[in-house]
Amino acid sequence: MITSLCPEGGLVLDPFCGSGSSLVATDRGARDWIGIELDPAHHQTASDRLAREIREAA
């Protein structure tokens, strides 16, 4: 869905990012992202997941 609706280099907003799956997919698809999560546990999960993704991509 991300690649269909957002052009490469575009910006994706996920106001309920939960575990960060959509943000990882967005990052892999060469798009920028903004993720919002109010629940501290989900925020930590998403942050950890994105940090792993960045480390593995390097």
Short mmCIF file of N, CA and C in Angstrom, two decimals:
data_model
loop_
_atom_site.label_atom_id
_atom_site.label_comp_id
_atom_site.label_asym_id
_atom_site.label_seq_id
_atom_site.Cartn_x
_atom_site.Cartn_y
_atom_site.Cartn_z
N MET A 1 0.82 -1.17 0.00
CA MET A 1 0.00 0.00 0.00
C MET A 1 0.88 1.26 0.00
N ILE A 2 1.96 1.23 0.78
CA ILE A 2 2.84 2.39 0.86
C ILE A 2 3.43 2.72 -0.51
N THR A 3 3.93 1.71 -1.20
CA THR A 3 4.55 1.97 -2.50
C THR A 3 3.53 2.39 -3.55
N SER A 4 2.29 1.98 -3.38
CA SER A 4 1.23 2.36 -4.33
C SER A 4 0.74 3.78 -4.14
N LEU A 5 0.72 4.23 -2.89
CA LEU A 5 0.09 5.52 -2.59
C LEU A 5 1.07 6.66 -2.32
N CYS A 6 2.32 6.34 -2.04
CA CYS A 6 3.28 7.37 -1.71
C CYS A 6 4.48 7.28 -2.65
N PRO A 7 4.81 8.36 -3.35
CA PRO A 7 5.93 8.31 -4.28
C PRO A 7 7.26 8.15 -3.54
N GLU A 8 8.24 7.58 -4.20
CA GLU A 8 9.57 7.43 -3.62
C GLU A 8 10.07 8.81 -3.22
N GLY A 9 10.63 8.90 -2.03
CA GLY A 9 11.08 10.19 -1.51
C GLY A 9 9.98 10.96 -0.80
N GLY A 10 8.77 10.39 -0.79
CA GLY A 10 7.62 11.04 -0.16
C GLY A 10 7.64 10.87 1.35
N LEU A 11 6.59 11.34 1.99
CA LEU A 11 6.47 11.31 3.44
C LEU A 11 5.21 10.56 3.84
N VAL A 12 5.37 9.60 4.75
CA VAL A 12 4.25 8.81 5.27
C VAL A 12 4.03 9.19 6.72
N LEU A 13 2.80 9.48 7.09
CA LEU A 13 2.42 9.78 8.47
C LEU A 13 1.63 8.59 9.01
N ASP A 14 2.11 8.03 10.11
CA ASP A 14 1.37 6.96 10.79
C ASP A 14 1.07 7.44 12.20
N PRO A 15 -0.16 7.93 12.44
CA PRO A 15 -0.48 8.50 13.74
C PRO A 15 -0.72 7.46 14.84
N PHE A 16 -0.74 6.20 14.48
CA PHE A 16 -0.94 5.12 15.46
C PHE A 16 0.05 4.01 15.12
N CYS A 17 1.34 4.25 15.27
CA CYS A 17 2.34 3.36 14.68
C CYS A 17 2.56 2.04 15.44
N GLY A 18 2.02 1.89 16.63
CA GLY A 18 2.09 0.61 17.32
C GLY A 18 3.50 0.06 17.39
N SER A 19 3.72 -1.12 16.82
CA SER A 19 5.03 -1.77 16.90
C SER A 19 6.00 -1.27 15.84
N GLY A 20 5.57 -0.41 14.94
CA GLY A 20 6.46 0.18 13.95
C GLY A 20 6.57 -0.54 12.62
N SER A 21 5.73 -1.53 12.37
CA SER A 21 5.80 -2.29 11.11
C SER A 21 5.69 -1.39 9.89
N SER A 22 4.75 -0.46 9.92
CA SER A 22 4.57 0.42 8.76
C SER A 22 5.77 1.34 8.58
N LEU A 23 6.40 1.75 9.67
CA LEU A 23 7.56 2.62 9.58
C LEU A 23 8.76 1.88 8.98
N VAL A 24 8.93 0.63 9.35
CA VAL A 24 10.01 -0.19 8.78
C VAL A 24 9.77 -0.36 7.28
N ALA A 25 8.55 -0.67 6.89
CA ALA A 25 8.23 -0.84 5.47
C ALA A 25 8.46 0.46 4.71
N THR A 26 8.09 1.57 5.32
CA THR A 26 8.29 2.87 4.69
C THR A 26 9.77 3.17 4.51
N ASP A 27 10.55 2.88 5.55
CA ASP A 27 11.99 3.11 5.49
C ASP A 27 12.64 2.25 4.40
N ARG A 28 12.23 1.00 4.31
CA ARG A 28 12.77 0.10 3.28
C ARG A 28 12.37 0.55 1.87
N GLY A 29 11.28 1.28 1.77
CA GLY A 29 10.79 1.73 0.48
C GLY A 29 11.29 3.10 0.07
N ALA A 30 12.34 3.58 0.70
CA ALA A 30 12.96 4.86 0.34
C ALA A 30 12.00 6.04 0.49
N ARG A 31 11.25 6.03 1.58
CA ARG A 31 10.36 7.13 1.89
C ARG A 31 10.65 7.60 3.31
N ASP A 32 10.36 8.84 3.58
CA ASP A 32 10.50 9.38 4.92
C ASP A 32 9.23 9.07 5.70
N TRP A 33 9.31 9.12 7.01
CA TRP A 33 8.14 8.80 7.82
C TRP A 33 8.09 9.63 9.07
N ILE A 34 6.89 9.78 9.58
CA ILE A 34 6.63 10.36 10.89
C ILE A 34 5.70 9.37 11.59
N GLY A 35 6.13 8.88 12.73
CA GLY A 35 5.32 7.94 13.50
C GLY A 35 4.92 8.56 14.84
N ILE A 36 3.70 8.36 15.22
CA ILE A 36 3.19 8.88 16.49
C ILE A 36 2.62 7.70 17.27
N GLU A 37 3.01 7.59 18.53
CA GLU A 37 2.48 6.53 19.39
C GLU A 37 2.44 7.05 20.82
N LEU A 38 1.27 7.03 21.44
CA LEU A 38 1.12 7.53 22.80
C LEU A 38 1.44 6.49 23.87
N ASP A 39 1.19 5.23 23.58
CA ASP A 39 1.43 4.18 24.56
C ASP A 39 2.94 3.97 24.74
N PRO A 40 3.46 4.14 25.95
CA PRO A 40 4.90 4.02 26.17
C PRO A 40 5.48 2.65 25.78
N ALA A 41 4.75 1.59 26.01
CA ALA A 41 5.25 0.26 25.67
C ALA A 41 5.35 0.09 24.16
N HIS A 42 4.33 0.53 23.43
CA HIS A 42 4.37 0.44 21.96
C HIS A 42 5.44 1.36 21.40
N HIS A 43 5.58 2.54 22.00
CA HIS A 43 6.62 3.48 21.56
C HIS A 43 8.00 2.83 21.68
N GLN A 44 8.26 2.18 22.79
CA GLN A 44 9.56 1.53 23.00
C GLN A 44 9.76 0.40 22.00
N THR A 45 8.72 -0.40 21.77
CA THR A 45 8.80 -1.49 20.79
C THR A 45 9.14 -0.96 19.41
N ALA A 46 8.45 0.09 18.98
CA ALA A 46 8.70 0.68 17.66
C ALA A 46 10.11 1.27 17.59
N SER A 47 10.54 1.95 18.64
CA SER A 47 11.88 2.54 18.66
C SER A 47 12.95 1.47 18.56
N ASP A 48 12.79 0.40 19.32
CA ASP A 48 13.76 -0.71 19.27
C ASP A 48 13.79 -1.34 17.89
N ARG A 49 12.63 -1.55 17.32
CA ARG A 49 12.52 -2.18 16.00
C ARG A 49 13.19 -1.32 14.93
N LEU A 50 12.95 -0.02 14.98
CA LEU A 50 13.56 0.88 14.01
C LEU A 50 15.08 0.97 14.19
N ALA A 51 15.54 0.96 15.43
CA ALA A 51 16.98 0.98 15.68
C ALA A 51 17.64 -0.27 15.09
N ARG A 52 17.01 -1.43 15.28
CA ARG A 52 17.53 -2.68 14.69
C ARG A 52 17.58 -2.57 13.17
N GLU A 53 16.52 -2.05 12.59
CA GLU A 53 16.42 -1.91 11.14
C GLU A 53 17.56 -1.02 10.62
N ILE A 54 17.81 0.06 11.28
CA ILE A 54 18.86 0.99 10.87
C ILE A 54 20.24 0.34 10.99
N ARG A 55 20.47 -0.37 12.09
CA ARG A 55 21.76 -1.07 12.28
C ARG A 55 21.97 -2.12 11.20
N GLU A 56 20.95 -2.89 10.88
CA GLU A 56 21.07 -3.96 9.90
C GLU A 56 21.26 -3.42 8.48
N ALA A 57 20.71 -2.24 8.21
CA ALA A 57 20.82 -1.64 6.88
C ALA A 57 22.21 -1.04 6.64
N ALA A 58 22.91 -0.75 7.72
CA ALA A 58 24.24 -0.10 7.60
C ALA A 58 25.32 -1.06 7.18
#
